[in-house]
Amino acid sequence: MNRRHCATAAITVVCALALLTSTGQAMAAPVPDPSPSPSSSSPAGPTPRYSTAELEKVREQIETLYRKAGAATDAYNLAEEQTKKQSGEIVKLAKAIVDGQARIAALKDRAGAQAREQYRNGGLPPGAQLALSNDPKLFLDGINKVRQSQQASKSLLSDLNQTQQDLETYTQDASANWEKLETNRVKQAKAKKKINAQIKAAEKLESQLEKKERDRLLQLERDAADKAQTAWLSSGAVKDVSGEASEAGAAAVAFATAQIGKPYVWGAEGPGSYDCSGLTSQAWLAAKRPIPRTSQEQWRLLPRIDIQDMRPGDLIIYHADASHVGMYVGDGAIVHAPRPGRNVTLAGAGSMKILGVVRPDK
């Protein structure tokens, strides 16, 4: 019975890995099959299905899956942000097209009125008729009126042509923005598919563990974070970090820390749940300093600073692909939304691989 149970666990792990491979993502080596457990009647109790080394491999696999999901989440969030922007642009262009059409109609009415007026006067504008007068004063006045009429006609024609050109430009821009909108929707769908695949694979791996093994897994996760944090602090990276938060930074920290305990949900930006960049972007929005929505855009667009110059409120970007972000709160700690299945929490700033630091209010 134990062997059958172990074989089932091994098959589950392989299936989860096959799911990951189908999304085109790299994966760590599969977890070795656990050895059959001795009888529960043994004085020492049943041996765990996984050794610590094997369970560590499971932890690394789950962490990799969630990191890949984080990167896909950033792609989804960026596409969603661009989609909203393009939708707004299309609305503006649609209004401009309607206004342009109304202006063209008004200009055509004016041109028609001028044509009808000339027809009633035998094909000559009033100024031209006066110019044929024998009265020298009326003749000079007529010349001025002819010039004014010609200028008005030219102006009307120019306005009509310009408005038509503008209307064509608005229409072309609207078409281009619509194409971008559709492209971003496709990107969203692909990113969402990747996110769901990564998260489901991670959840499936974790769900096959017994409760005691899940508890051990959580402890291994904490141990790994503590080890990385200790090494980071021991390196002297934050030895001289003593900057005080700016007024806006303090407001951002206050907002972010007030969210502690709320669940991570990918794509969420409050108020009940957050993903990593949803938390940091909303915190700085609360401080009246809007910043880019995604961690990758925050890394790309915000001013970068040295770790030694950090102060509370600054954002620490993690991993080589800038797929995670946390807010520095002082004393070597960050507040962040870690991953699915975890809540917004405080953590060591060096518990993950740091890419760099950015300052939203520099």
Tab-separated table of N, CA, C and O in Angstrom, residues 105-168:
chain	number	residue	atom	x	y	z
A	105	ALA	N	-19.341	69.948	-41.406
A	105	ALA	CA	-20.726	70.231	-41.802
A	105	ALA	C	-21.024	71.723	-41.692
A	105	ALA	O	-21.662	72.320	-42.581
A	106	ALA	N	-20.549	72.378	-40.620
A	106	ALA	CA	-20.774	73.815	-40.431
A	106	ALA	C	-20.058	74.623	-41.506
A	106	ALA	O	-20.599	75.600	-42.051
A	107	LEU	N	-18.817	74.220	-41.830
A	107	LEU	CA	-18.050	74.930	-42.865
A	107	LEU	C	-18.709	74.776	-44.233
A	107	LEU	O	-18.741	75.720	-45.036
A	108	LYS	N	-19.231	73.597	-44.507
A	108	LYS	CA	-19.914	73.388	-45.788
A	108	LYS	C	-21.182	74.230	-45.866
A	108	LYS	O	-21.528	74.744	-46.944
A	109	ASP	N	-21.861	74.382	-44.741
A	109	ASP	CA	-23.053	75.240	-44.719
A	109	ASP	C	-22.677	76.686	-45.034
A	109	ASP	O	-23.385	77.385	-45.779
A	110	ARG	N	-21.551	77.137	-44.447
A	110	ARG	CA	-21.089	78.508	-44.726
A	110	ARG	C	-20.715	78.666	-46.195
A	110	ARG	O	-21.042	79.678	-46.834
A	111	ALA	N	-20.022	77.673	-46.731
A	111	ALA	CA	-19.633	77.741	-48.157
A	111	ALA	C	-20.872	77.747	-49.042
A	111	ALA	O	-20.944	78.477	-50.041
A	112	GLY	N	-21.877	76.937	-48.666
A	112	GLY	CA	-23.121	76.907	-49.438
A	112	GLY	C	-23.844	78.236	-49.374
A	112	GLY	O	-24.405	78.700	-50.382
A	113	ALA	N	-23.816	78.883	-48.220
A	113	ALA	CA	-24.468	80.190	-48.065
A	113	ALA	C	-23.802	81.224	-48.963
A	113	ALA	O	-24.474	82.059	-49.581
A	114	GLN	N	-22.446	81.191	-49.031
A	114	GLN	CA	-21.736	82.134	-49.900
A	114	GLN	C	-22.086	81.891	-51.370
A	114	GLN	O	-22.298	82.831	-52.145
A	115	ALA	N	-22.173	80.609	-51.739
A	115	ALA	CA	-22.496	80.288	-53.138
A	115	ALA	C	-23.904	80.755	-53.492
A	115	ALA	O	-24.138	81.288	-54.580
A	116	ARG	N	-24.828	80.543	-52.578
A	116	ARG	CA	-26.218	80.974	-52.837
A	116	ARG	C	-26.307	82.494	-52.941
A	116	ARG	O	-27.060	83.026	-53.758
A	117	GLU	N	-25.515	83.180	-52.107
A	117	GLU	CA	-25.519	84.633	-52.151
A	117	GLU	C	-25.014	85.129	-53.493
A	117	GLU	O	-25.578	86.060	-54.100
A	118	GLN	N	-23.940	84.524	-54.009
A	118	GLN	CA	-23.397	84.928	-55.307
A	118	GLN	C	-24.398	84.627	-56.423
A	118	GLN	O	-24.535	85.401	-57.393
A	119	TYR	N	-25.107	83.517	-56.305
A	119	TYR	CA	-26.095	83.164	-57.332
A	119	TYR	C	-27.207	84.194	-57.389
A	119	TYR	O	-27.641	84.602	-58.460
A	120	ARG	N	-27.651	84.653	-56.211
A	120	ARG	CA	-28.707	85.657	-56.188
A	120	ARG	C	-28.243	86.981	-56.792
A	120	ARG	O	-29.041	87.764	-57.279
A	121	ASN	N	-26.932	87.229	-56.741
A	121	ASN	CA	-26.388	88.488	-57.271
A	121	ASN	C	-25.793	88.320	-58.663
A	121	ASN	O	-24.870	89.035	-59.054
A	122	GLY	N	-26.301	87.363	-59.420
A	122	GLY	CA	-25.835	87.182	-60.792
A	122	GLY	C	-24.443	86.590	-60.851
A	122	GLY	O	-23.723	86.806	-61.838
A	123	GLY	N	-24.029	85.876	-59.848
A	123	GLY	CA	-22.715	85.244	-59.872
A	123	GLY	C	-21.622	86.116	-59.342
A	123	GLY	O	-20.461	85.714	-59.301
A	124	LEU	N	-21.950	87.355	-58.931
A	124	LEU	CA	-20.930	88.268	-58.402
A	124	LEU	C	-21.184	88.535	-56.932
A	124	LEU	O	-22.326	88.729	-56.519
A	125	PRO	N	-20.135	88.559	-56.154
A	125	PRO	CA	-20.301	88.897	-54.741
A	125	PRO	C	-20.670	90.373	-54.624
A	125	PRO	O	-20.422	91.166	-55.539
A	126	PRO	N	-21.257	90.782	-53.487
A	126	PRO	CA	-21.672	92.187	-53.311
A	126	PRO	C	-20.523	93.150	-53.540
A	126	PRO	O	-20.709	94.214	-54.132
A	127	GLY	N	-19.346	92.836	-53.141
A	127	GLY	CA	-18.208	93.734	-53.320
A	127	GLY	C	-17.918	93.978	-54.782
A	127	GLY	O	-17.589	95.098	-55.191
A	128	ALA	N	-18.061	92.936	-55.611
A	128	ALA	CA	-17.776	93.089	-57.035
A	128	ALA	C	-18.821	93.986	-57.688
A	128	ALA	O	-18.512	94.788	-58.579
A	129	GLN	N	-20.073	93.877	-57.262
A	129	GLN	CA	-21.122	94.729	-57.818
A	129	GLN	C	-20.861	96.191	-57.494
A	129	GLN	O	-21.022	97.070	-58.337
A	130	LEU	N	-20.438	96.464	-56.302
A	130	LEU	CA	-20.136	97.836	-55.921
A	130	LEU	C	-18.926	98.366	-56.680
A	130	LEU	O	-18.823	99.549	-56.987
A	131	ALA	N	-17.996	97.455	-57.003
A	131	ALA	CA	-16.801	97.882	-57.731
A	131	ALA	C	-17.147	98.390	-59.125
A	131	ALA	O	-16.402	99.158	-59.740
A	132	LEU	N	-18.296	97.974	-59.663
A	132	LEU	CA	-18.716	98.427	-60.993
A	132	LEU	C	-19.438	99.771	-60.949
A	132	LEU	O	-19.837	100.308	-61.969
A	133	SER	N	-19.602	100.313	-59.746
A	133	SER	CA	-20.299	101.589	-59.597
A	133	SER	C	-19.468	102.727	-60.177
A	133	SER	O	-18.238	102.683	-60.198
A	134	ASN	N	-20.156	103.795	-60.658
A	134	ASN	CA	-19.459	104.984	-61.188
A	134	ASN	C	-19.003	105.919	-60.079
A	134	ASN	O	-18.245	106.848	-60.328
A	135	ASP	N	-19.458	105.672	-58.863
A	135	ASP	CA	-19.084	106.516	-57.730
A	135	ASP	C	-17.705	106.085	-57.232
A	135	ASP	O	-17.520	104.941	-56.808
A	136	PRO	N	-16.682	106.997	-57.300
A	136	PRO	CA	-15.308	106.632	-56.882
A	136	PRO	C	-15.253	106.099	-55.451
A	136	PRO	O	-14.523	105.155	-55.159
A	137	LYS	N	-16.036	106.715	-54.535
A	137	LYS	CA	-16.004	106.266	-53.140
A	137	LYS	C	-16.558	104.853	-53.021
A	137	LYS	O	-15.989	103.980	-52.344
A	138	LEU	N	-17.693	104.632	-53.713
A	138	LEU	CA	-18.260	103.290	-53.690
A	138	LEU	C	-17.339	102.290	-54.373
A	138	LEU	O	-17.264	101.127	-53.983
A	139	PHE	N	-16.606	102.760	-55.381
A	139	PHE	CA	-15.664	101.883	-56.094
A	139	PHE	C	-14.559	101.402	-55.166
A	139	PHE	O	-14.235	100.214	-55.115
A	140	LEU	N	-13.981	102.362	-54.381
A	140	LEU	CA	-12.898	101.993	-53.451
A	140	LEU	C	-13.433	101.074	-52.342
A	140	LEU	O	-12.766	100.112	-51.946
A	141	ASP	N	-14.641	101.422	-51.854
A	141	ASP	CA	-15.235	100.549	-50.848
A	141	ASP	C	-15.478	99.154	-51.408
A	141	ASP	O	-15.293	98.145	-50.723
A	142	GLY	N	-15.856	99.115	-52.671
A	142	GLY	CA	-16.126	97.832	-53.313
A	142	GLY	C	-14.883	96.984	-53.433
A	142	GLY	O	-14.925	95.761	-53.244
A	143	ILE	N	-13.755	97.637	-53.740
A	143	ILE	CA	-12.486	96.891	-53.841
A	143	ILE	C	-12.152	96.242	-52.501
A	143	ILE	O	-11.755	95.080	-52.434
A	144	ASN	N	-12.313	97.026	-51.418
A	144	ASN	CA	-12.030	96.486	-50.083
A	144	ASN	C	-12.948	95.296	-49.761
A	144	ASN	O	-12.507	94.293	-49.185
A	145	LYS	N	-14.207	95.415	-50.139
A	145	LYS	CA	-15.151	94.339	-49.865
A	145	LYS	C	-14.835	93.092	-50.695
A	145	LYS	O	-15.004	91.965	-50.236
A	146	VAL	N	-14.379	93.329	-51.942
A	146	VAL	CA	-13.973	92.198	-52.780
A	146	VAL	C	-12.810	91.463	-52.116
A	146	VAL	O	-12.785	90.234	-52.025
A	147	ARG	N	-11.824	92.248	-51.623
A	147	ARG	CA	-10.664	91.635	-50.969
A	147	ARG	C	-11.086	90.868	-49.712
A	147	ARG	O	-10.608	89.767	-49.451
A	148	GLN	N	-11.979	91.504	-48.945
A	148	GLN	CA	-12.439	90.842	-47.729
A	148	GLN	C	-13.191	89.555	-48.051
A	148	GLN	O	-13.033	88.533	-47.373
A	149	SER	N	-13.995	89.609	-49.112
A	149	SER	CA	-14.750	88.439	-49.516
A	149	SER	C	-13.816	87.323	-49.983
A	149	SER	O	-14.001	86.154	-49.655
A	150	GLN	N	-12.791	87.723	-50.760
A	150	GLN	CA	-11.815	86.734	-51.235
A	150	GLN	C	-11.063	86.108	-50.060
A	150	GLN	O	-10.828	84.900	-50.028
A	151	GLN	N	-10.686	86.983	-49.098
A	151	GLN	CA	-9.960	86.488	-47.923
A	151	GLN	C	-10.834	85.534	-47.110
A	151	GLN	O	-10.368	84.498	-46.629
A	152	ALA	N	-12.111	85.888	-46.976
A	152	ALA	CA	-13.029	85.032	-46.229
A	152	ALA	C	-13.201	83.683	-46.921
A	152	ALA	O	-13.249	82.633	-46.270
A	153	SER	N	-13.278	83.720	-48.252
A	153	SER	CA	-13.432	82.475	-49.015
A	153	SER	C	-12.201	81.589	-48.861
A	153	SER	O	-12.295	80.372	-48.690
A	154	LYS	N	-11.001	82.240	-48.938
A	154	LYS	CA	-9.759	81.481	-48.771
A	154	LYS	C	-9.677	80.875	-47.374
A	154	LYS	O	-9.279	79.727	-47.202
A	155	SER	N	-10.060	81.684	-46.380
A	155	SER	CA	-10.019	81.207	-44.996
A	155	SER	C	-10.980	80.035	-44.799
A	155	SER	O	-10.657	79.040	-44.135
A	156	LEU	N	-12.172	80.174	-45.397
A	156	LEU	CA	-13.157	79.107	-45.287
A	156	LEU	C	-12.649	77.829	-45.938
A	156	LEU	O	-12.752	76.740	-45.372
A	157	LEU	N	-12.062	77.955	-47.121
A	157	LEU	CA	-11.530	76.807	-47.844
A	157	LEU	C	-10.372	76.171	-47.074
A	157	LEU	O	-10.270	74.945	-46.973
A	158	SER	N	-9.514	77.028	-46.499
A	158	SER	CA	-8.379	76.537	-45.709
A	158	SER	C	-8.858	75.775	-44.473
A	158	SER	O	-8.353	74.700	-44.155
A	159	ASP	N	-9.854	76.352	-43.777
A	159	ASP	CA	-10.408	75.691	-42.592
A	159	ASP	C	-11.015	74.342	-42.955
A	159	ASP	O	-10.864	73.358	-42.226
A	160	LEU	N	-11.718	74.317	-44.073
A	160	LEU	CA	-12.366	73.085	-44.506
A	160	LEU	C	-11.323	72.013	-44.818
A	160	LEU	O	-11.443	70.859	-44.378
A	161	ASN	N	-10.274	72.388	-45.552
A	161	ASN	CA	-9.212	71.432	-45.897
A	161	ASN	C	-8.485	70.924	-44.651
A	161	ASN	O	-8.198	69.737	-44.521
A	162	GLN	N	-8.167	71.862	-43.733
A	162	GLN	CA	-7.451	71.486	-42.516
A	162	GLN	C	-8.286	70.550	-41.648
A	162	GLN	O	-7.781	69.559	-41.106
A	163	THR	N	-9.582	70.867	-41.547
A	163	THR	CA	-10.468	70.030	-40.742
A	163	THR	C	-10.590	68.637	-41.339
A	163	THR	O	-10.611	67.630	-40.618
A	164	GLN	N	-10.652	68.563	-42.674
A	164	GLN	CA	-10.716	67.263	-43.338
A	164	GLN	C	-9.429	66.465	-43.104
A	164	GLN	O	-9.472	65.257	-42.867
A	165	GLN	N	-8.270	67.147	-43.158
A	165	GLN	CA	-6.997	66.488	-42.882
A	165	GLN	C	-6.926	65.988	-41.443
A	165	GLN	O	-6.478	64.865	-41.177
A	166	ASP	N	-7.386	66.843	-40.527
A	166	ASP	CA	-7.402	66.445	-39.118
A	166	ASP	C	-8.288	65.224	-38.908
A	166	ASP	O	-7.938	64.308	-38.153
A	167	LEU	N	-9.429	65.229	-39.594
A	167	LEU	CA	-10.373	64.123	-39.455
A	167	LEU	C	-9.745	62.819	-39.957
A	167	LEU	O	-9.894	61.761	-39.337
A	168	GLU	N	-9.013	62.906	-41.070
A	168	GLU	CA	-8.329	61.724	-41.604
A	168	GLU	C	-7.271	61.230	-40.613
A	168	GLU	O	-7.119	60.023	-40.396
